[in-house]
Short mmCIF file of C-alpha atoms and ligand atoms in Angstrom, two decimals:
data_model
loop_
_atom_site.label_atom_id
_atom_site.label_comp_id
_atom_site.label_asym_id
_atom_site.label_seq_id
_atom_site.Cartn_x
_atom_site.Cartn_y
_atom_site.Cartn_z
CA UNK A 1 -126.19 -41.65 154.78
CA UNK A 2 -128.96 -39.57 155.83
CA UNK A 3 -130.37 -37.53 152.88
CA UNK A 4 -130.59 -34.09 153.01
CA UNK A 5 -134.16 -33.53 153.87
CA UNK A 6 -135.02 -30.47 151.75
CA UNK A 7 -138.63 -30.93 151.88
CA UNK A 8 -139.96 -31.97 155.44
CA UNK A 9 -140.76 -29.36 157.71
CA UNK A 10 -141.63 -31.65 161.15
CA UNK A 11 -140.75 -35.07 162.39
CA UNK A 12 -142.41 -37.57 160.76
CA UNK A 13 -143.05 -41.34 161.30
CA UNK A 14 -141.03 -43.72 158.96
CA UNK A 15 -139.41 -46.51 159.52
CA UNK A 16 -136.57 -45.51 157.45
CA UNK A 17 -135.18 -42.06 157.78
CA UNK A 18 -134.09 -41.98 154.18
CA UNK A 19 -137.64 -41.88 153.28
CA UNK A 20 -138.81 -38.91 155.54
CA UNK A 21 -139.48 -36.53 152.70
CA UNK A 22 -143.26 -36.15 152.67
CA UNK A 23 -143.94 -34.77 149.35
CA UNK A 24 -147.33 -35.45 147.96
CA UNK A 25 -148.82 -38.40 149.57
CA UNK A 26 -152.50 -39.56 148.59
CA UNK A 27 -154.46 -40.99 151.52
CA UNK A 28 -155.31 -44.37 151.53
CA UNK A 29 -159.29 -44.50 152.00
CA UNK A 30 -160.54 -44.85 155.69
CA UNK A 31 -161.84 -48.75 156.21
CA UNK A 32 -165.62 -47.98 155.65
CA UNK A 33 -168.15 -48.61 153.05
CA UNK A 34 -166.81 -46.51 150.08
CA UNK A 35 -169.41 -47.88 148.00
CA UNK A 36 -172.14 -45.61 149.43
CA UNK A 37 -170.78 -42.75 147.73
CA UNK A 38 -171.59 -41.12 144.45
CA UNK A 39 -168.62 -38.98 144.35
CA UNK A 40 -165.08 -39.38 145.51
CA UNK A 41 -162.30 -37.01 146.31
CA UNK A 42 -158.43 -37.45 145.99
CA UNK A 43 -156.71 -35.57 148.51
CA UNK A 44 -152.53 -35.37 148.15
CA UNK A 45 -150.68 -33.39 150.95
CA UNK A 46 -147.30 -31.69 151.16
CA UNK A 47 -145.44 -30.36 154.09
CA UNK A 48 -145.64 -30.67 157.70
CA UNK A 49 -147.43 -32.91 160.17
CA UNK A 50 -149.95 -29.98 160.67
CA UNK A 51 -151.30 -30.23 157.11
CA UNK A 52 -151.43 -34.04 156.97
CA UNK A 53 -153.66 -33.38 160.21
CA UNK A 54 -155.79 -30.43 158.11
CA UNK A 55 -156.44 -33.13 155.37
CA UNK A 56 -157.82 -35.38 157.80
CA UNK A 57 -160.38 -32.52 158.93
CA UNK A 58 -161.09 -32.00 155.09
CA UNK A 59 -162.02 -35.65 154.66
CA UNK A 60 -164.26 -35.13 157.48
CA UNK A 61 -165.89 -32.70 156.01
CA UNK A 62 -166.02 -34.14 152.71
CA UNK A 63 -167.60 -37.36 153.91
CA UNK A 64 -170.61 -35.07 155.13
CA UNK A 65 -170.69 -33.69 151.87
CA UNK A 66 -171.25 -37.15 150.15
CA UNK A 67 -167.89 -37.47 148.65
CA UNK A 68 -165.99 -40.74 149.32
CA UNK A 69 -162.08 -41.00 149.52
CA UNK A 70 -160.02 -42.68 146.60
CA UNK A 71 -156.58 -43.16 146.22
CA UNK A 72 -156.73 -43.28 142.30
CA UNK A 73 -156.54 -40.11 140.93
CA UNK A 74 -158.22 -41.22 137.57
CA UNK A 75 -161.24 -41.95 139.69
CA UNK A 76 -161.82 -38.74 141.33
CA UNK A 77 -164.61 -36.32 141.01
CA UNK A 78 -162.74 -33.78 142.93
CA UNK A 79 -158.93 -33.54 143.41
CA UNK A 80 -157.42 -31.56 146.29
CA UNK A 81 -153.74 -30.75 146.71
CA UNK A 82 -153.13 -29.66 150.26
CA UNK A 83 -149.85 -27.32 149.96
CA UNK A 84 -146.87 -26.12 151.53
CA UNK A 85 -144.97 -22.83 151.18
CA UNK A 86 -142.41 -23.19 153.80
CA UNK A 87 -139.46 -23.50 151.21
CA UNK A 88 -139.55 -22.60 147.46
CA UNK A 89 -139.04 -26.08 146.38
CA UNK A 90 -142.36 -27.44 147.81
CA UNK A 91 -143.94 -24.65 145.81
CA UNK A 92 -142.46 -25.77 142.86
CA UNK A 93 -143.63 -29.43 143.25
CA UNK A 94 -147.25 -28.14 143.75
CA UNK A 95 -147.28 -26.29 140.76
CA UNK A 96 -145.99 -29.01 138.91
CA UNK A 97 -148.77 -31.67 140.18
CA UNK A 98 -151.15 -28.76 139.62
CA UNK A 99 -150.19 -29.14 135.66
CA UNK A 100 -150.58 -32.55 135.54
CA UNK A 101 -154.15 -32.70 137.06
CA UNK A 102 -154.89 -29.90 134.38
CA UNK A 103 -154.45 -32.52 131.72
CA UNK A 104 -156.96 -34.77 133.51
CA UNK A 105 -159.52 -32.25 133.36
CA UNK A 106 -159.19 -32.06 129.67
CA UNK A 107 -160.25 -35.82 129.41
CA UNK A 108 -163.19 -35.49 132.33
CA UNK A 109 -164.69 -32.02 131.87
CA UNK A 110 -166.62 -32.26 135.21
CA UNK A 111 -163.78 -32.80 137.14
CA UNK A 112 -162.70 -30.26 139.99
CA UNK A 113 -159.47 -29.13 141.04
CA UNK A 114 -158.71 -27.40 144.37
CA UNK A 115 -155.67 -25.91 146.08
CA UNK A 116 -155.73 -25.92 149.92
CA UNK A 117 -153.50 -24.88 152.61
CA UNK A 118 -150.69 -22.56 152.92
CA UNK A 119 -150.01 -21.58 149.07
CA UNK A 120 -154.04 -20.80 148.88
CA UNK A 121 -153.52 -16.95 150.03
CA UNK A 122 -150.40 -16.11 148.37
CA UNK A 123 -151.19 -17.55 144.72
CA UNK A 124 -154.92 -17.65 144.61
CA UNK A 125 -155.03 -15.17 141.87
CA UNK A 126 -152.45 -16.67 139.89
CA UNK A 127 -153.66 -19.86 140.18
CA UNK A 128 -157.30 -18.95 139.33
CA UNK A 129 -156.99 -16.34 136.92
CA UNK A 130 -153.22 -15.77 135.18
CA UNK A 131 -152.87 -19.73 134.90
CA UNK A 132 -156.26 -20.97 135.04
CA UNK A 133 -155.19 -24.12 137.11
CA UNK A 134 -157.70 -24.65 139.82
CA UNK A 135 -161.34 -24.29 140.43
CA UNK A 136 -161.23 -23.70 144.05
CA UNK A 137 -158.78 -21.84 146.30
CA UNK A 138 -159.33 -22.48 149.86
CA UNK A 139 -157.08 -21.57 152.78
CA UNK A 140 -156.28 -23.03 155.83
CA UNK A 141 -159.23 -21.42 158.34
CA UNK A 142 -161.89 -21.92 155.47
CA UNK A 143 -162.53 -25.41 155.51
CA UNK A 144 -166.02 -25.03 157.05
CA UNK A 145 -166.85 -23.36 153.91
CA UNK A 146 -165.73 -26.47 151.66
CA UNK A 147 -169.35 -27.68 150.84
CA UNK A 148 -170.60 -24.42 149.45
CA UNK A 149 -167.61 -23.69 147.59
CA UNK A 150 -167.53 -27.03 146.15
CA UNK A 151 -171.10 -26.56 144.86
CA UNK A 152 -170.55 -22.88 143.61
CA UNK A 153 -167.47 -24.73 141.62
CA UNK A 154 -169.90 -27.12 140.41
CA UNK A 155 -171.79 -24.44 139.25
CA UNK A 156 -169.07 -23.26 137.02
CA UNK A 157 -167.98 -20.46 139.35
CA UNK A 158 -164.41 -19.94 140.45
CA UNK A 159 -164.69 -20.59 144.47
CA UNK A 160 -162.22 -19.02 146.92
CA UNK A 161 -161.88 -18.52 150.41
CA UNK A 162 -158.60 -17.51 152.05
CA UNK A 163 -159.58 -15.52 154.85
CA UNK A 164 -157.73 -16.28 158.08
CA UNK A 165 -159.27 -16.32 161.27
CA UNK A 166 -158.33 -15.56 164.75
CA UNK A 167 -160.84 -18.42 166.37
CA UNK A 168 -161.09 -21.32 164.12
CA UNK A 169 -159.80 -24.50 165.54
CA UNK A 170 -161.83 -26.93 164.20
CA UNK A 171 -162.56 -28.14 167.66
CA UNK A 172 -165.65 -30.02 167.01
CA UNK A 173 -164.64 -31.93 163.74
CA UNK A 174 -163.82 -35.67 164.24
CA UNK A 175 -161.15 -36.02 161.69
CA UNK A 176 -161.33 -39.03 159.77
CA UNK A 177 -158.07 -41.22 160.08
CA UNK A 178 -157.11 -41.55 156.56
CA UNK A 179 -153.93 -43.90 155.68
CA UNK A 180 -153.59 -44.61 159.43
CA UNK A 181 -151.35 -47.66 160.94
CA UNK A 182 -154.54 -47.42 163.44
CA UNK A 183 -151.93 -47.01 166.39
CA UNK A 184 -150.66 -43.43 166.16
CA UNK A 185 -152.60 -40.25 165.33
CA UNK A 186 -151.91 -36.62 165.19
CA UNK A 187 -154.17 -34.48 167.32
CA UNK A 188 -153.89 -30.91 166.55
CA UNK A 189 -154.00 -28.44 169.63
CA UNK A 190 -153.75 -25.32 168.48
CA UNK A 191 -153.26 -23.19 164.85
CA UNK A 192 -151.25 -20.64 163.44
CA UNK A 193 -147.97 -19.11 165.07
CA UNK A 194 -147.20 -15.61 166.81
CA UNK A 195 -143.34 -16.04 166.87
CA UNK A 196 -142.58 -14.09 163.54
CA UNK A 197 -139.09 -15.93 163.11
CA UNK A 198 -137.69 -13.98 160.36
CA UNK A 199 -137.44 -16.83 157.97
CA UNK A 200 -140.70 -18.03 158.12
CA UNK A 201 -143.73 -17.50 156.16
CA UNK A 202 -146.13 -19.47 158.62
CA UNK A 203 -147.69 -16.46 160.25
CA UNK A 204 -148.82 -15.23 157.19
CA UNK A 205 -149.95 -18.43 155.58
CA UNK A 206 -151.59 -19.87 158.97
CA UNK A 207 -152.10 -16.54 160.90
CA UNK A 208 -152.55 -15.59 164.65
CA UNK A 209 -151.78 -18.20 167.00
CA UNK A 210 -155.08 -19.49 169.02
CA UNK A 211 -155.48 -22.52 171.27
CA UNK A 212 -158.22 -25.31 171.05
CA UNK A 213 -160.58 -26.30 173.43
CA UNK A 214 -159.22 -28.53 176.17
CA UNK A 215 -162.31 -30.58 176.38
CA UNK A 216 -162.30 -31.61 172.58
CA UNK A 217 -158.72 -32.30 172.74
CA UNK A 218 -159.44 -34.94 175.50
CA UNK A 219 -162.29 -36.42 173.93
CA UNK A 220 -160.62 -36.53 170.28
CA UNK A 221 -157.63 -38.63 172.37
CA UNK A 222 -159.86 -40.65 174.63
CA UNK A 223 -161.81 -41.56 171.46
CA UNK A 224 -158.69 -42.44 169.79
CA UNK A 225 -157.89 -44.68 172.59
CA UNK A 226 -161.23 -46.09 172.80
CA UNK A 227 -160.66 -47.06 169.14
CA UNK A 228 -157.71 -49.10 169.86
CA UNK A 229 -154.98 -46.40 169.05
CA UNK A 230 -152.08 -46.47 171.43
CA UNK A 231 -150.04 -43.11 170.59
CA UNK A 232 -151.01 -39.47 170.28
CA UNK A 233 -148.84 -36.79 169.02
CA UNK A 234 -150.13 -33.11 170.08
CA UNK A 235 -149.62 -30.89 167.21
CA UNK A 236 -148.88 -27.19 166.81
CA UNK A 237 -146.41 -24.71 165.69
CA UNK A 238 -145.50 -24.02 168.87
CA UNK A 239 -146.87 -26.18 171.49
CA UNK A 240 -145.56 -24.49 174.54
CA UNK A 241 -147.61 -21.58 174.06
CA UNK A 242 -150.78 -23.34 174.58
CA UNK A 243 -153.22 -21.56 176.75
CA UNK A 244 -157.17 -22.30 176.88
CA UNK A 245 -159.26 -20.72 179.28
CA UNK A 246 -162.27 -22.38 179.58
CA UNK A 247 -165.58 -20.58 179.20
CA UNK A 248 -167.07 -19.94 182.59
CA UNK A 249 -163.66 -20.29 184.35
CA UNK A 250 -160.84 -17.82 185.26
CA UNK A 251 -157.68 -20.05 185.11
CA UNK A 252 -156.20 -20.76 181.88
CA UNK A 253 -154.61 -24.46 181.18
CA UNK A 254 -151.15 -24.39 180.25
CA UNK A 255 -149.33 -26.78 177.92
CA UNK A 256 -147.98 -28.65 180.70
CA UNK A 257 -151.23 -29.06 182.22
CA UNK A 258 -152.50 -30.47 179.01
CA UNK A 259 -150.06 -32.88 178.67
CA UNK A 260 -150.99 -34.18 182.23
CA UNK A 261 -154.40 -34.25 181.29
CA UNK A 262 -153.97 -36.41 178.10
CA UNK A 263 -151.20 -38.80 179.82
CA UNK A 264 -154.01 -39.47 182.57
CA UNK A 265 -156.25 -40.59 179.95
CA UNK A 266 -154.53 -44.35 180.23
CA UNK A 267 -150.90 -45.19 181.18
CA UNK A 268 -151.24 -47.42 177.91
CA UNK A 269 -151.66 -44.43 175.67
CA UNK A 270 -148.42 -42.73 174.70
CA UNK A 271 -148.05 -39.01 174.22
CA UNK A 272 -145.85 -37.14 172.15
CA UNK A 273 -145.79 -33.47 171.05
CA UNK A 274 -144.06 -31.30 168.50
CA UNK A 275 -143.06 -28.45 168.03
CA UNK A 276 -141.31 -26.86 170.82
CA UNK A 277 -139.65 -23.39 170.52
CA UNK A 278 -136.37 -23.31 173.14
CA UNK A 279 -137.47 -20.13 174.35
CA UNK A 280 -140.92 -21.48 175.53
CA UNK A 281 -140.47 -24.78 176.91
CA UNK A 282 -140.73 -24.64 180.57
CA UNK A 283 -139.27 -26.65 183.54
CA UNK A 284 -143.01 -27.37 184.28
CA UNK A 285 -143.16 -29.28 180.94
CA UNK A 286 -139.91 -30.90 181.39
CA UNK A 287 -141.09 -32.33 185.16
CA UNK A 288 -144.60 -33.33 183.65
CA UNK A 289 -143.09 -35.34 181.01
CA UNK A 290 -140.39 -36.98 183.72
CA UNK A 291 -143.30 -37.50 186.10
CA UNK A 292 -145.09 -39.66 183.47
CA UNK A 293 -143.73 -42.95 182.08
CA UNK A 294 -146.34 -42.70 179.02
CA UNK A 295 -145.25 -39.10 177.99
CA UNK A 296 -142.41 -40.08 175.46
CA UNK A 297 -138.65 -38.61 176.54
CA UNK A 298 -138.18 -37.04 173.37
CA UNK A 299 -138.17 -33.22 172.23
CA UNK A 300 -137.96 -31.61 169.03
CA UNK A 301 -136.17 -28.65 169.70
CA UNK A 302 -135.34 -26.69 166.61
CA UNK A 303 -131.88 -24.71 166.96
CA UNK A 304 -131.83 -23.27 163.50
CA UNK A 305 -128.28 -21.78 163.98
CA UNK A 306 -125.43 -21.96 166.55
CA UNK A 307 -124.71 -18.67 165.99
CA UNK A 308 -125.99 -15.94 168.44
CA UNK A 309 -125.84 -13.08 166.12
CA UNK A 310 -127.64 -15.15 163.32
CA UNK A 311 -130.41 -16.34 166.11
CA UNK A 312 -130.75 -12.63 166.55
CA UNK A 313 -131.53 -11.77 162.98
CA UNK A 314 -133.90 -14.69 162.49
CA UNK A 315 -135.54 -13.26 165.54
CA UNK A 316 -135.57 -16.80 167.56
CA UNK A 317 -135.03 -14.28 170.96
CA UNK A 318 -132.75 -16.67 172.40
CA UNK A 319 -128.69 -17.03 172.35
CA UNK A 320 -126.50 -20.06 171.80
CA UNK A 321 -125.80 -20.10 175.46
CA UNK A 322 -129.64 -19.83 176.05
CA UNK A 323 -130.24 -22.87 174.23
CA UNK A 324 -127.41 -24.85 175.37
CA UNK A 325 -128.78 -24.24 178.94
CA UNK A 326 -132.03 -25.47 177.58
CA UNK A 327 -130.38 -28.74 176.25
CA UNK A 328 -128.59 -29.11 179.76
CA UNK A 329 -131.73 -28.56 181.56
CA UNK A 330 -133.37 -31.47 179.51
CA UNK A 331 -130.49 -33.85 180.18
CA UNK A 332 -130.63 -33.07 183.82
CA UNK A 333 -134.14 -33.77 184.35
CA UNK A 334 -134.65 -36.46 181.79
CA UNK A 335 -131.08 -37.99 181.26
CA UNK A 336 -132.55 -40.43 178.66
CA UNK A 337 -134.37 -38.08 176.36
CA UNK A 338 -134.23 -37.90 172.84
CA UNK A 339 -133.73 -34.66 171.25
CA UNK A 340 -133.69 -33.51 167.42
CA UNK A 341 -133.41 -30.18 165.99
CA UNK A 342 -134.19 -28.10 162.68
CA UNK A 343 -131.23 -26.31 161.17
CA UNK A 344 -130.98 -24.01 158.31
CA UNK A 345 -127.60 -23.56 156.34
CA UNK A 346 -126.78 -20.22 154.91
CA UNK A 347 -129.35 -17.57 156.65
CA UNK A 348 -128.78 -14.04 155.33
CA UNK A 349 -124.99 -12.86 156.10
CA UNK A 350 -123.93 -16.18 157.65
CA UNK A 351 -120.15 -16.48 157.73
CA UNK A 352 -117.75 -19.25 158.04
CA UNK A 353 -117.63 -18.65 161.78
CA UNK A 354 -121.40 -18.53 162.31
CA UNK A 355 -121.62 -21.88 160.44
CA UNK A 356 -118.83 -23.48 162.34
CA UNK A 357 -120.80 -22.34 165.87
CA UNK A 358 -123.56 -24.28 164.14
CA UNK A 359 -121.49 -27.52 163.76
CA UNK A 360 -120.39 -27.16 167.69
CA UNK A 361 -123.75 -26.78 169.06
CA UNK A 362 -124.88 -29.98 167.00
CA UNK A 363 -122.15 -31.70 168.65
CA UNK A 364 -122.81 -30.07 172.21
CA UNK A 365 -126.75 -31.12 171.80
CA UNK A 366 -125.90 -34.78 170.42
CA UNK A 367 -129.32 -34.84 168.09
CA UNK A 368 -130.45 -37.92 167.66
CA UNK A 369 -131.83 -36.48 164.30
CA UNK A 370 -132.12 -33.24 162.37
CA UNK A 371 -134.04 -31.95 159.61
CA UNK A 372 -131.50 -29.61 157.50
CA UNK A 373 -132.13 -27.26 155.05
CA UNK A 374 -130.72 -24.57 153.14
CA UNK A 375 -132.00 -21.04 153.58
CA UNK A 376 -134.61 -20.49 150.95
CA UNK A 377 -136.18 -16.75 150.63
CA UNK A 378 -139.58 -16.67 151.22
CA UNK A 379 -142.15 -13.42 149.96
CA UNK A 380 -143.43 -11.40 152.84
CA UNK A 381 -141.21 -12.55 155.31
CA UNK A 382 -139.34 -10.12 157.67
CA UNK A 383 -136.29 -11.48 156.41
CA UNK A 384 -137.19 -10.47 152.84
CA UNK A 385 -137.88 -7.46 153.95
CA UNK A 386 -135.09 -6.64 155.99
CA UNK A 387 -131.92 -8.41 154.59
CA UNK A 388 -130.32 -9.70 151.50
CA UNK A 389 -130.07 -13.37 150.72
CA UNK A 390 -126.52 -12.99 150.12
CA UNK A 391 -125.10 -16.48 150.86
CA UNK A 392 -124.10 -18.01 147.75
CA UNK A 393 -125.87 -21.09 147.02
CA UNK A 394 -122.89 -23.41 146.52
CA UNK A 395 -121.61 -22.23 150.04
CA UNK A 396 -125.18 -22.85 151.10
CA UNK A 397 -124.95 -26.23 149.67
CA UNK A 398 -121.67 -27.21 151.04
CA UNK A 399 -122.44 -25.96 154.49
CA UNK A 400 -125.46 -28.01 154.53
CA UNK A 401 -123.57 -30.99 153.41
CA UNK A 402 -121.33 -30.60 156.38
CA UNK A 403 -124.14 -30.44 158.72
CA UNK A 404 -125.58 -33.58 157.54
CA UNK A 405 -122.54 -34.90 157.78
CA UNK A 406 -122.02 -34.30 161.26
CA UNK A 407 -125.62 -35.49 161.96
CA UNK A 408 -125.01 -38.51 160.47
CA UNK A 409 -121.96 -39.18 162.50
CA UNK A 410 -124.11 -38.22 165.50
CA UNK A 411 -126.98 -40.60 164.82
CA UNK A 412 -124.80 -43.42 164.42
CA UNK A 413 -123.02 -42.57 167.49
CA UNK A 414 -125.86 -42.31 169.35
CA UNK A 415 -127.66 -45.43 168.28
CA UNK A 416 -124.19 -47.31 168.88
CA UNK A 417 -124.57 -46.48 172.60
CA UNK A 418 -127.98 -48.11 173.01
CA UNK A 419 -126.55 -51.39 171.75
CA UNK A 420 -126.98 -53.89 174.63
CA UNK A 421 -130.14 -51.52 176.18
CA UNK A 422 -133.81 -52.78 176.29
CA UNK A 423 -136.28 -50.56 175.38
CA UNK A 424 -139.88 -50.55 175.51
CA UNK A 425 -141.39 -50.53 172.03
CA UNK A 426 -144.95 -49.53 170.58
CA UNK A 427 -145.23 -52.19 167.86
CA UNK A 428 -146.59 -49.95 164.62
CA UNK A 429 -146.57 -52.81 162.25
CA UNK A 430 -144.74 -55.01 159.84
CA UNK A 431 -141.23 -53.86 159.15
CA UNK A 432 -140.90 -52.28 155.99
CA UNK A 433 -138.03 -54.63 154.75
CA UNK A 434 -139.37 -57.79 155.90
CA UNK A 435 -143.00 -59.50 157.16
CA UNK A 436 -141.08 -61.62 159.54
CA UNK A 437 -140.02 -58.53 161.72
CA UNK A 438 -141.80 -55.96 163.64
CA UNK A 439 -141.50 -52.25 163.59
CA UNK A 440 -142.16 -49.87 166.46
CA UNK A 441 -140.63 -47.09 168.23
CA UNK A 442 -138.97 -46.09 171.74
CA UNK A 443 -140.09 -43.69 173.82
CA UNK A 444 -137.08 -41.74 172.36
CA UNK A 445 -138.80 -41.77 168.70
CA UNK A 446 -136.20 -44.40 167.63
CA UNK A 447 -137.35 -46.83 165.42
CA UNK A 448 -136.77 -50.36 166.29
CA UNK A 449 -136.89 -53.48 164.30
CA UNK A 450 -137.02 -56.80 165.47
CA UNK A 451 -137.78 -60.38 164.69
CA UNK A 452 -141.45 -61.65 165.28
CA UNK A 453 -140.22 -65.06 166.15
CA UNK A 454 -142.92 -67.37 168.14
CA UNK A 455 -144.41 -64.73 169.90
CA UNK A 456 -148.04 -63.90 169.85
CA UNK A 457 -147.61 -59.92 169.31
CA UNK A 458 -149.57 -57.58 167.38
CA UNK A 459 -149.78 -54.30 166.03
CA UNK A 460 -150.42 -51.69 169.21
CA UNK A 461 -148.91 -54.22 171.58
CA UNK A 462 -146.13 -52.88 173.94
CA UNK A 463 -142.85 -55.06 174.35
CA UNK A 464 -139.51 -55.03 175.94
CA UNK A 465 -136.76 -55.41 172.96
CA UNK A 466 -133.25 -55.80 173.75
CA UNK A 467 -130.94 -54.04 171.23
CA UNK A 468 -128.07 -55.97 169.53
CA UNK A 469 -127.21 -53.94 166.39
CA UNK A 470 -128.04 -50.91 164.70
CA UNK A 471 -127.68 -48.74 161.68
CA UNK A 472 -127.95 -44.83 161.80
CA UNK A 473 -131.68 -44.76 161.42
CA UNK A 474 -132.57 -47.92 162.88
CA UNK A 475 -132.29 -50.22 166.26
CA UNK A 476 -132.25 -53.76 165.62
CA UNK A 477 -132.88 -56.14 168.54
CA UNK A 478 -134.74 -59.15 169.79
CA UNK A 479 -137.79 -59.45 172.27
CA UNK A 480 -137.05 -59.92 175.89
CA UNK A 481 -140.39 -60.58 177.00
N1 5AD B 1 -135.89 -21.79 154.43
C1 5AD B 1 -135.46 -22.86 155.05
N2 5AD B 1 -135.73 -23.29 155.93
C2 5AD B 1 -136.96 -23.03 156.60
N3 5AD B 1 -137.89 -23.35 157.62
C3 5AD B 1 -138.55 -22.44 158.06
N4 5AD B 1 -138.88 -21.46 156.97
C4 5AD B 1 -137.28 -21.63 156.18
C5 5AD B 1 -136.93 -21.21 155.12
N5 5AD B 1 -137.45 -20.06 154.46
C6 5AD B 1 -137.31 -24.50 158.40
C7 5AD B 1 -137.17 -24.33 159.74
C8 5AD B 1 -138.49 -24.65 160.55
C9 5AD B 1 -138.75 -25.83 159.46
C10 5AD B 1 -140.25 -26.11 159.78
O1 5AD B 1 -138.38 -25.44 158.43
O2 5AD B 1 -136.05 -24.97 160.12
O3 5AD B 1 -137.83 -25.19 161.63
FE1 SF4 B 2 -146.55 -26.63 157.47
FE2 SF4 B 2 -147.94 -24.64 156.10
FE3 SF4 B 2 -145.57 -24.22 157.45
FE4 SF4 B 2 -145.73 -26.03 155.27
S1 SF4 B 2 -145.93 -23.71 155.11
S2 SF4 B 2 -144.85 -26.48 157.05
S3 SF4 B 2 -147.60 -26.38 155.36
S4 SF4 B 2 -147.53 -24.55 157.98
#
C-alpha cells in the first residue's frame, strides 16, 4: 500500500515510495575536509524539493562564513531548520522540533537556532518574541544576509530578515551538494509563484515569480555534468512560465528553449523538471521532450481535483475537459510518457459527485503515481478568505483513502504493463534492501531494482534492464547489456 502522503509537496527521489515523506531530513556533510572549520552548522529541511535546493544555497553561504556542516545536532554551534508552510501538519512538525532544539540551548549557551524558509514571514513574531524559540528568522529571499544576521545573533541580538524580493534568484551562488548521491541534482530555475491557486500559501511565503538567468543555469548544469552528475531536475513552482530575457537582448528564453539548451549539454545528461501547470505546459515543451532522448519522458501534472466546479473555486483556470485533453496530447506526442499528479481531497464545498469525478479523472489519466492530500486551510490564502472549510474531517479522510486506493491499483496496473519491456536505467546506487542489487530509474521516473551480477557497473552508468516482475512501487529486472 502506498501510504497517504500528507507531508510531501513535490515528487522526490526515493527507492521505495513508502518512504517518500520528507520530513526533517538532516544533510550528510559534503565530502570535503570538514576539519578546517572551527564552527559547525546543522540544517534540517522540510517540504518540497525547492526547499531542499535552498538548503544547498544556505550551506554554500555558510561555508563562506566559516561554518562546516555536521549531521550531529549535538555538535552544532548553529542549527537551522528550513521550514514548509504548505499544510498545517508540516508546521506542527517544525514547532515540535524547535522545542527540542530549545532544550539543547539549555545545555550549550552559545548555540544559535534559526528558522529559514516558508514559515519565517508568518511566524517571525511568534517564534522570536512570544515563544522565544529561536535567535534568527530568515525568509527565502534573504539568505544573502545570512552572514551578517548570524553575527548579529552571536552578539546577542534577535536577527530577522523576511523581506521578499522581486529579483533574487541566487543565480551566482553554487549550491553545495549536500547529501548527494553524486548522480542526480536539483537545479533551481525560478522562484516564487504568480498563480494564486486559492488553497496555496506559496505566493505569500515565496513571493512573486522570477526566472533565473539562463547562462547561470547552463553553467551550473555543465559543472554538474563535468563533476560526474548524470541527471539534473530543473525546479520551479511553475516551470512552464520560465521566461528570461538576457540583458542586451530583445528576445526572451522560454521553458521549451531552456530545456533544449540543457539537453544539449550532453546526450549523457538526463534532464527532468518539476512542476508543470496544466494550463501552461505547451506543445512546444512536449515536442522538445519528444525530440531529445535525454529529456526524461515524465511529467508531474497536478490535477488537484477532477471537478470543474471545484477547479474553478481552486482558481486553477482549467476545466476537467481541458486537463483530459492535455493528457491526451501528452500521450499523442509521447506514448511512453509517465504522468503523476497531486490531488487534494475535501476542498471547500466538495460533494460526493465532485469526489467521484476526481476518481474518474485519475482512471482516465492512468497516473503512475500521485501525491495525495486532504485539504488543510492555510491562513491568508484566497480560500481561507472566501470559502468555508466545510467538509468534515472524517469525510475528507474517507475520500482521501478512496483516492489512495485507486492510485495503488493504477500504480500496480501500470507497473505490470512494463513486465517484459526493457528500459534504459541510470544507476543511482545500491538498492536499499540489498547491496547485491543496484537501484536506478527509468526515463519515466520509475524505480528499477536489479541484480548487480558479474557486470562491471557503477553509480552513474546507464544500463538496459529487462523488467521481469514488479511491486506497486518498483520494477524488478535483470541487465540486458
Ligand atoms: N491543503 C492541502 N494540500 C495542499 N497543497 C497545496 N496547498 C494545500 C493545502 N492548503 C498540495 C497541492 C500542491 C502540493 C504541492 O501540495 O496538491 O500541488
Ligand atoms: Fe515548498 Fe514552501 Fe511550498 Fe512548503 S510552502 S511546499 S516549502 S514552497
